[in-house]
Coordinates of C-alpha atoms in Angstrom, one line a residue:
Chain A
M1021 CA 28.8 -16.8 -7.3
D1022 CA 26.9 -19.3 -7.1
I1023 CA 25.7 -20.5 -4.4
V1024 CA 23.5 -17.8 -2.6
I1025 CA 21.9 -18.2 0.7
R1026 CA 19.8 -16.0 1.9
G1027 CA 18.1 -14.8 4.8
V1028 CA 14.5 -16.3 6.5
Q1029 CA 11.2 -14.5 5.3
P1030 CA 8.9 -13.5 7.8
A1031 CA 6.8 -15.4 5.0
E1032 CA 9.1 -18.2 4.6
E1033 CA 8.8 -18.5 7.8
L1034 CA 5.7 -18.5 8.3
A1035 CA 5.8 -21.9 6.1
L1036 CA 7.7 -23.6 7.5
S1037 CA 6.0 -23.7 10.9
A1038 CA 2.8 -24.5 8.7
A1039 CA 4.5 -27.0 7.1
G1040 CA 6.0 -28.0 10.3
A1041 CA 2.1 -28.3 11.3
G1042 CA 1.2 -30.0 14.0
S1043 CA -2.2 -28.8 15.4
S1044 CA 0.1 -26.1 17.9
G1045 CA -2.5 -23.2 18.7
K1046 CA 0.5 -21.8 17.4
D1047 CA 0.2 -23.0 14.4
R1048 CA -3.9 -22.5 14.1
S1049 CA -2.8 -19.3 14.7
S1050 CA -0.4 -18.3 12.0
A1051 CA -2.3 -20.1 9.6
W1052 CA -5.5 -17.7 10.9
F1053 CA -3.1 -15.0 10.3
D1054 CA -2.3 -15.1 7.2
A1055 CA -5.4 -16.3 6.0
I1056 CA -7.0 -13.1 7.4
F1057 CA -4.0 -10.5 6.0
R1058 CA -4.8 -12.4 2.4
E1059 CA -8.1 -11.5 2.2
H1060 CA -8.2 -8.2 3.4
Y1061 CA -4.5 -6.3 2.7
A1062 CA -5.2 -5.8 -0.8
R1063 CA -8.8 -4.0 0.4
V1064 CA -7.3 -2.1 3.1
V1065 CA -4.6 -0.4 1.4
G1066 CA -7.2 0.2 -1.9
M1067 CA -9.4 1.7 1.6
L1068 CA -6.2 3.3 3.4
A1069 CA -5.3 5.0 0.1
R1070 CA -8.3 6.5 -0.6
L1071 CA -8.1 8.3 2.2
A1072 CA -4.8 9.5 2.0
G1073 CA -4.5 9.7 -0.5
D1074 CA -1.5 8.4 -0.6
R1075 CA -1.1 4.3 -1.6
G1076 CA 2.8 4.5 -0.6
Q1077 CA 1.6 5.4 2.8
A1078 CA -1.8 3.3 2.2
E1079 CA 0.3 0.7 2.5
E1080 CA 3.2 1.6 5.6
I1081 CA -0.8 1.5 8.0
A1082 CA -1.5 -1.2 7.2
A1083 CA 1.3 -3.2 7.4
D1084 CA 1.0 -1.8 11.1
V1085 CA -2.6 -2.8 12.0
F1086 CA -1.7 -6.2 10.6
C1087 CA 1.6 -6.0 13.0
K1088 CA -0.7 -5.1 15.4
L1089 CA -2.7 -8.0 14.8
S1090 CA -0.3 -10.6 14.9
Q1091 CA 0.2 -8.7 18.4
R1092 CA -3.6 -10.2 19.7
P1093 CA -3.6 -14.0 18.8
A1094 CA -6.4 -13.1 21.3
L1095 CA -8.7 -11.7 18.5
G1096 CA -8.2 -14.9 16.8
G1097 CA -11.3 -17.0 18.0
D1098 CA -14.2 -14.9 16.5
R1099 CA -13.4 -14.5 12.6
D1100 CA -16.4 -11.1 12.6
R1101 CA -14.4 -9.8 15.8
V1102 CA -11.4 -9.5 14.0
T1103 CA -12.6 -8.2 10.7
A1104 CA -14.5 -5.3 12.9
W1105 CA -11.7 -4.9 14.5
L1106 CA -8.7 -4.5 11.8
Y1107 CA -10.9 -2.3 9.8
R1108 CA -11.4 -0.5 12.9
V1109 CA -7.6 0.2 13.2
A1110 CA -7.6 1.0 9.9
V1111 CA -9.5 3.9 9.1
N1112 CA -8.7 5.0 12.5
A1113 CA -5.3 5.0 11.9
G1114 CA -6.1 6.2 8.2
F1115 CA -7.4 9.8 9.8
D1116 CA -4.4 10.5 11.5
A1117 CA -2.8 10.6 8.3
L1118 CA -5.7 11.5 6.9
R1119 CA -5.1 15.0 9.4
S1120 CA -1.1 15.3 8.7
N1121 CA -1.5 15.3 5.9
A1122 CA -3.8 17.8 5.4
R1123 CA -1.7 21.0 6.2
R1124 CA 1.0 19.6 3.5
R1125 CA -2.0 19.9 1.1
R1126 CA -2.9 22.3 1.0
R1127 CA 0.9 23.7 0.4
E1128 CA 0.4 21.6 -2.6
E1129 CA -2.1 23.0 -3.5
E1130 CA -1.2 26.3 -3.5
A1131 CA 1.6 26.2 -5.2
G1132 CA -0.7 24.4 -7.7
V1133 CA -2.4 27.2 -8.5
E1134 CA 0.6 29.4 -8.3
S1135 CA 2.4 27.5 -10.9
L1136 CA -1.1 27.7 -12.6
R1137 CA -1.1 31.5 -12.6
V1138 CA 2.5 30.8 -14.1
A1139 CA 2.3 28.5 -17.3
A1140 CA -1.0 27.3 -17.7
P1141 CA -0.1 23.7 -19.5
S1142 CA -3.2 22.0 -21.0
G1143 CA -4.9 19.9 -19.2
A1144 CA -3.6 21.8 -15.8
L1145 CA -7.0 22.9 -15.0
E1146 CA -9.0 20.1 -14.9
D1147 CA -6.0 18.1 -13.1
M1148 CA -6.4 21.3 -10.6
L1149 CA -9.9 21.1 -10.6
R1150 CA -10.4 17.5 -9.3
Q1151 CA -7.5 17.9 -7.0
E1152 CA -10.0 19.9 -5.3
R1153 CA -12.7 18.3 -5.3
C1154 CA -10.7 15.8 -3.6
A1155 CA -9.7 17.2 -0.6
R1156 CA -13.1 18.3 -0.3
V1157 CA -14.9 15.2 0.0
R1158 CA -11.2 13.7 2.1
D1159 CA -11.9 17.0 4.2
V1160 CA -15.9 15.6 4.4
L1161 CA -14.7 11.7 5.1
G1162 CA -12.1 12.8 8.1
A1163 CA -15.2 14.8 9.6
L1164 CA -17.4 11.5 9.7
K1165 CA -17.3 9.3 12.3
P1166 CA -14.4 7.1 11.6
R1167 CA -17.5 4.1 11.5
D1168 CA -19.1 6.1 8.7
A1169 CA -16.3 7.1 7.2
Q1170 CA -15.0 3.8 6.4
L1171 CA -18.7 2.8 4.6
L1172 CA -18.7 4.6 2.7
L1173 CA -15.0 4.4 1.6
L1174 CA -16.4 0.8 1.2
R1175 CA -19.1 0.6 0.0
S1176 CA -17.8 3.2 -3.2
S1177 CA -15.3 -0.1 -3.9
G1178 CA -18.7 -2.1 -4.9
L1179 CA -18.4 -4.6 -0.8
A1180 CA -21.6 -6.6 -0.4
Y1181 CA -23.9 -5.9 2.0
R1182 CA -22.8 -8.8 3.9
E1183 CA -19.2 -8.1 3.8
L1184 CA -20.0 -4.3 4.6
A1185 CA -21.2 -6.0 7.7
Q1186 CA -18.3 -7.4 8.9
S1187 CA -16.3 -4.8 8.0
L1188 CA -17.9 -3.0 10.6
G1189 CA -19.1 -6.1 12.4
I1190 CA -23.3 -5.1 12.4
L1191 CA -25.9 -7.0 11.8
P1192 CA -26.3 -7.5 7.7
G1193 CA -30.1 -6.6 7.8
S1194 CA -28.4 -2.5 10.1
V1195 CA -26.8 -1.6 6.8
G1196 CA -28.9 -0.5 5.0
T1197 CA -29.7 2.3 7.6
T1198 CA -25.9 3.0 8.8
L1199 CA -25.6 3.2 5.4
A1200 CA -28.7 6.1 4.2
R1201 CA -27.7 7.8 7.9
A1202 CA -23.7 7.7 6.8
E1203 CA -24.6 9.4 3.4
A1204 CA -26.9 12.2 4.6
E1205 CA -24.1 13.2 7.7
F1206 CA -21.6 13.7 4.4
A1207 CA -24.3 15.4 2.8
R1208 CA -24.8 17.7 5.1
R1209 CA -21.4 17.7 6.1
Y1210 CA -20.7 19.2 2.5
R1211 CA -23.8 21.6 2.5
A1212 CA -22.3 23.4 5.8
R1213 CA -18.9 23.3 4.0
Y1214 CA -19.3 24.3 0.8
G1215 CA -22.7 25.6 0.5
G1216 CA -24.7 24.4 -2.8
D1217 CA -25.8 20.8 -3.8
L1218 CA -23.5 18.4 -4.4
Chain B
M782 CA -51.8 -0.6 1.3
T783 CA -49.4 -3.2 3.2
E784 CA -47.4 -2.3 6.0
C785 CA -44.0 0.6 5.2
W786 CA -40.9 -0.2 5.1
S787 CA -37.6 1.3 7.2
E788 CA -35.4 3.4 5.8
G789 CA -32.3 0.2 6.0
E790 CA -34.9 -1.5 3.3
L791 CA -36.0 1.5 1.8
R792 CA -31.4 2.3 1.2
A793 CA -30.5 -1.8 0.7
Y794 CA -34.0 -1.4 -2.1
C795 CA -32.0 1.3 -3.7
D796 CA -28.4 -1.4 -3.8
R797 CA -31.0 -4.4 -4.7
E798 CA -29.6 -6.4 -1.6
L799 CA -32.9 -7.5 0.0
P800 CA -33.8 -10.9 -0.5
A801 CA -35.8 -11.6 -3.1
K802 CA -38.6 -11.8 -1.3
D803 CA -38.2 -9.0 -0.5
M804 CA -37.5 -6.9 -3.4
D805 CA -41.2 -8.2 -4.9
R806 CA -42.6 -7.2 -1.7
L807 CA -40.9 -3.6 -1.6
A808 CA -41.8 -3.0 -5.5
A809 CA -45.3 -4.0 -5.3
H810 CA -45.7 -0.9 -1.7
L811 CA -44.1 1.4 -3.9
E812 CA -46.6 1.3 -5.6
N813 CA -49.4 2.6 -3.8
C814 CA -46.9 4.0 -1.1
V815 CA -46.6 7.7 -2.2
P816 CA -45.2 8.5 1.2
C817 CA -42.6 5.7 0.8
R818 CA -42.3 6.4 -2.7
E819 CA -40.6 8.9 -2.2
R820 CA -39.1 9.1 0.4
H821 CA -37.1 6.5 -1.3
R822 CA -36.3 8.1 -4.5
Q823 CA -35.0 10.7 -1.6
L824 CA -32.2 8.2 -0.6
A825 CA -31.3 7.6 -4.3
R826 CA -30.3 10.6 -5.1
Q827 CA -29.0 10.7 -2.1
A828 CA -26.5 8.1 -2.8
A829 CA -26.1 8.2 -6.8
S830 CA -24.5 11.7 -5.0
V831 CA -22.7 10.7 -2.2
L832 CA -21.0 7.7 -4.4
E833 CA -19.8 10.3 -7.1
L834 CA -18.7 12.4 -5.6
V835 CA -16.5 9.2 -3.0
A836 CA -15.8 7.6 -5.9
L837 CA -13.9 10.8 -7.2
L838 CA -10.9 8.7 -4.9
P839 CA -9.4 7.2 -6.9
E840 CA -9.1 4.0 -6.2
P841 CA -4.7 3.1 -6.0
E842 CA -3.9 0.1 -8.9
E843 CA -5.2 -3.1 -8.4
V844 CA -3.3 -4.6 -4.8
T845 CA -1.2 -7.7 -7.0
W846 CA 1.3 -7.5 -4.9
V847 CA 1.3 -9.4 -1.6
P848 CA 4.1 -8.2 0.9
P849 CA 5.4 -11.1 3.1
V850 CA 3.0 -11.7 6.2
P851 CA 4.3 -9.3 8.5
V852 CA 4.4 -12.1 11.0
R853 CA 7.4 -10.5 14.0
A854 CA 8.4 -13.9 15.2
G855 CA 10.2 -14.1 19.0
M856 CA 13.9 -13.8 18.4
R857 CA 14.6 -18.2 19.4
G858 CA 12.4 -18.8 16.9
R859 CA 13.7 -17.1 13.9
W860 CA 17.1 -17.8 14.3
A861 CA 16.0 -21.4 15.0
V862 CA 14.7 -21.1 11.2
A863 CA 18.1 -19.8 10.0
A864 CA 19.9 -22.5 11.5
L865 CA 17.9 -24.6 9.5
A866 CA 18.7 -22.2 6.3
L867 CA 22.2 -22.3 6.8
A868 CA 22.4 -25.7 7.4
A869 CA 20.2 -27.1 4.0
A870 CA 22.2 -24.8 2.4
L871 CA 26.1 -25.8 3.7
A872 CA 24.7 -29.4 3.3
L873 CA 24.0 -29.1 0.0
A874 CA 27.1 -27.1 -0.6
F875 CA 28.9 -30.2 1.6
V876 CA 27.3 -32.9 -1.0
M877 CA 28.4 -31.0 -4.3
L878 CA 31.9 -30.4 -3.3
P879 CA 34.7 -31.3 -5.6
N880 CA 35.0 -35.0 -4.6
R881 CA 39.0 -34.7 -4.5
I882 CA 38.3 -31.8 -2.5
E883 CA 39.0 -34.0 1.1
R884 CA 35.5 -33.0 3.0
Q885 CA 37.9 -32.4 7.0
A886 CA 39.5 -29.5 4.7
H887 CA 36.9 -27.9 5.0
L888 CA 37.6 -27.7 8.2
A889 CA 42.0 -26.6 8.4
P890 CA 44.0 -25.1 7.0
P891 CA 43.6 -24.9 3.3
P892 CA 46.4 -28.5 2.2
P893 CA 48.6 -27.1 -0.1
P894 CA 49.1 -28.1 -4.0
M895 CA 47.9 -31.3 -5.3
T896 CA 51.3 -30.2 -7.8
A897 CA 53.3 -30.0 -5.6
P898 CA 56.8 -32.5 -4.8
P899 CA 56.7 -35.7 -2.8
P900 CA 58.7 -33.5 0.5
A901 CA 60.0 -36.2 1.6
V902 CA 61.0 -40.2 1.5
E903 CA 59.7 -40.6 4.6
Q904 CA 56.2 -39.1 3.8
P905 CA 54.4 -42.7 4.7
A906 CA 53.9 -44.8 2.1
E907 CA 49.8 -45.6 1.8
V908 CA 49.1 -41.8 1.6
R909 CA 49.9 -40.9 -1.1
P910 CA 48.0 -43.5 -3.7
A911 CA 45.1 -42.4 -2.2
V912 CA 45.5 -38.5 -2.8
M913 CA 46.5 -40.1 -5.9
R914 CA 43.3 -41.2 -6.2
R915 CA 41.2 -38.2 -5.8
I916 CA 43.2 -35.7 -8.5
V917 CA 41.3 -38.6 -11.7
P918 CA 38.2 -37.0 -11.3
R919 CA 35.5 -38.7 -11.3
R920 CA 32.6 -36.4 -12.7
R921 CA 31.9 -32.5 -13.5
A922 CA 31.1 -31.3 -10.3
P923 CA 30.1 -27.4 -10.3
R924 CA 32.8 -25.2 -9.8
L925 CA 30.7 -23.3 -5.6
P926 CA 32.8 -21.4 -3.3
V927 CA 34.6 -23.2 -0.5
L928 CA 34.0 -22.6 3.1
R929 CA 37.5 -22.9 5.3
A930 CA 37.9 -22.0 8.2
D931 CA 39.9 -18.4 7.8
Y932 CA 37.9 -16.8 5.7
Y933 CA 34.5 -15.2 5.6
L934 CA 31.7 -16.4 3.0
S935 CA 29.9 -13.9 1.4
L936 CA 25.4 -14.5 2.0
D937 CA 24.9 -10.9 0.0
D938 CA 25.9 -8.5 -1.9
E939 CA 25.4 -5.5 0.9
P940 CA 28.5 -4.4 2.3
I941 CA 28.9 -5.4 5.9
Q942 CA 29.2 -2.3 8.5
N943 CA 28.8 -3.6 11.8
G944 CA 27.0 -6.8 12.5
V945 CA 27.6 -9.2 16.0
V946 CA 29.7 -12.4 15.2
M947 CA 27.5 -16.2 16.6
R948 CA 28.5 -19.1 16.8
V949 CA 26.7 -21.7 15.9
A950 CA 26.8 -25.3 15.5
L951 CA 25.0 -26.7 12.3
G952 CA 23.3 -29.5 11.3
A953 CA 22.9 -33.0 12.6
A954 CA 26.7 -32.7 12.9
E955 CA 27.0 -29.6 15.3
V956 CA 29.5 -28.5 12.7
K957 CA 30.7 -24.9 14.3
A958 CA 30.5 -22.0 12.1
D959 CA 30.8 -18.8 13.0
I960 CA 27.5 -15.9 11.0
I961 CA 27.7 -12.7 11.3
V962 CA 24.3 -11.1 11.5
G963 CA 23.8 -7.4 11.2
S964 CA 21.7 -4.8 13.0
D965 CA 17.8 -5.8 10.1
G966 CA 18.9 -9.4 12.0
R967 CA 20.4 -11.5 8.7
A968 CA 23.2 -13.2 8.5
H969 CA 24.9 -11.9 6.5
A970 CA 28.1 -13.7 5.8
I971 CA 30.0 -17.2 7.1
R972 CA 32.8 -19.5 8.9
L973 CA 33.1 -22.4 9.2
V974 CA 35.4 -23.0 12.2
G975 CA 38.4 -25.7 12.2
D976 CA 39.3 -27.2 15.0
K977 CA 42.4 -26.2 16.8

């Protein structure tokens, strides 16, 4: 077929509406949402993937969160408020996924131990131990306040204090205190669950 | 000895996130204040241990592909844009069609083959030269599908299992067309509607 007339994708729809421009509030809202999406999508997916342990699931959650954001134009006036809302909702959704995945992960780990017992290929032990450590970290993160887990994950990804403050909706000067308390809480819970030192 | 620094400031100092002036002041203070130095050492050790554990969680591969912005536009806006895109595509198809095909023919059943003998003597004589002139190709036109009133033109390669037929008016000329819209909200086929 020589002519392909394809459907209009949402991004094109957005571009068309932006190109049709004018300075209506709706257009400004679309442009604002587009900027937020492109700035934070990858970071939100990365954080959720580390939390839930599943890249595909992280992308689904992120898309859902951004859809919710698109339906809340009232948030558009304050960029910091929007960013804080975005990460808070994303982390809460990630926590839900983390909890729902916990049972499945335990079954998979048990199956992994069983397969290791049957046949021990090279490197399987290291993989199993690494997965076990990751599961422990996720368990402890899941027991923290979502805000603390969010802070630890984003800091571990290398975000600066200014960016952390924006994602949490707090002042940059408060990040150090919040971070120190989150780390102390993580260490305390980790020791309580798994004993020994970190 | 200067006044002691808060836990948050000591933690920010570990990450070198204090302003440069404060970094120097705090460093000078740590040289003289044993409690602050001890507290700083504890915070730094705890931060390193926790971040090391959290860093065990694998970072996903860099997210280089960003999907289309998931804006849920209203149905009116969606259809308006879809109709606009279809109108533009059809206008392009009309412009690029071979000249020998009369545009009016798209709205009517297919004309008889040009090679057919002229039917009767009583055919209006003034029509035939016009037809003959159109037989001579003026330029090589690309082979494009012809939209006809009786057939749908598929807009993609997906089989159409179910859908809704919607009649729309395209372009400034308000050319009537039927569009089959699938359950996913996208147009899957189109046909022009003849004036019968």
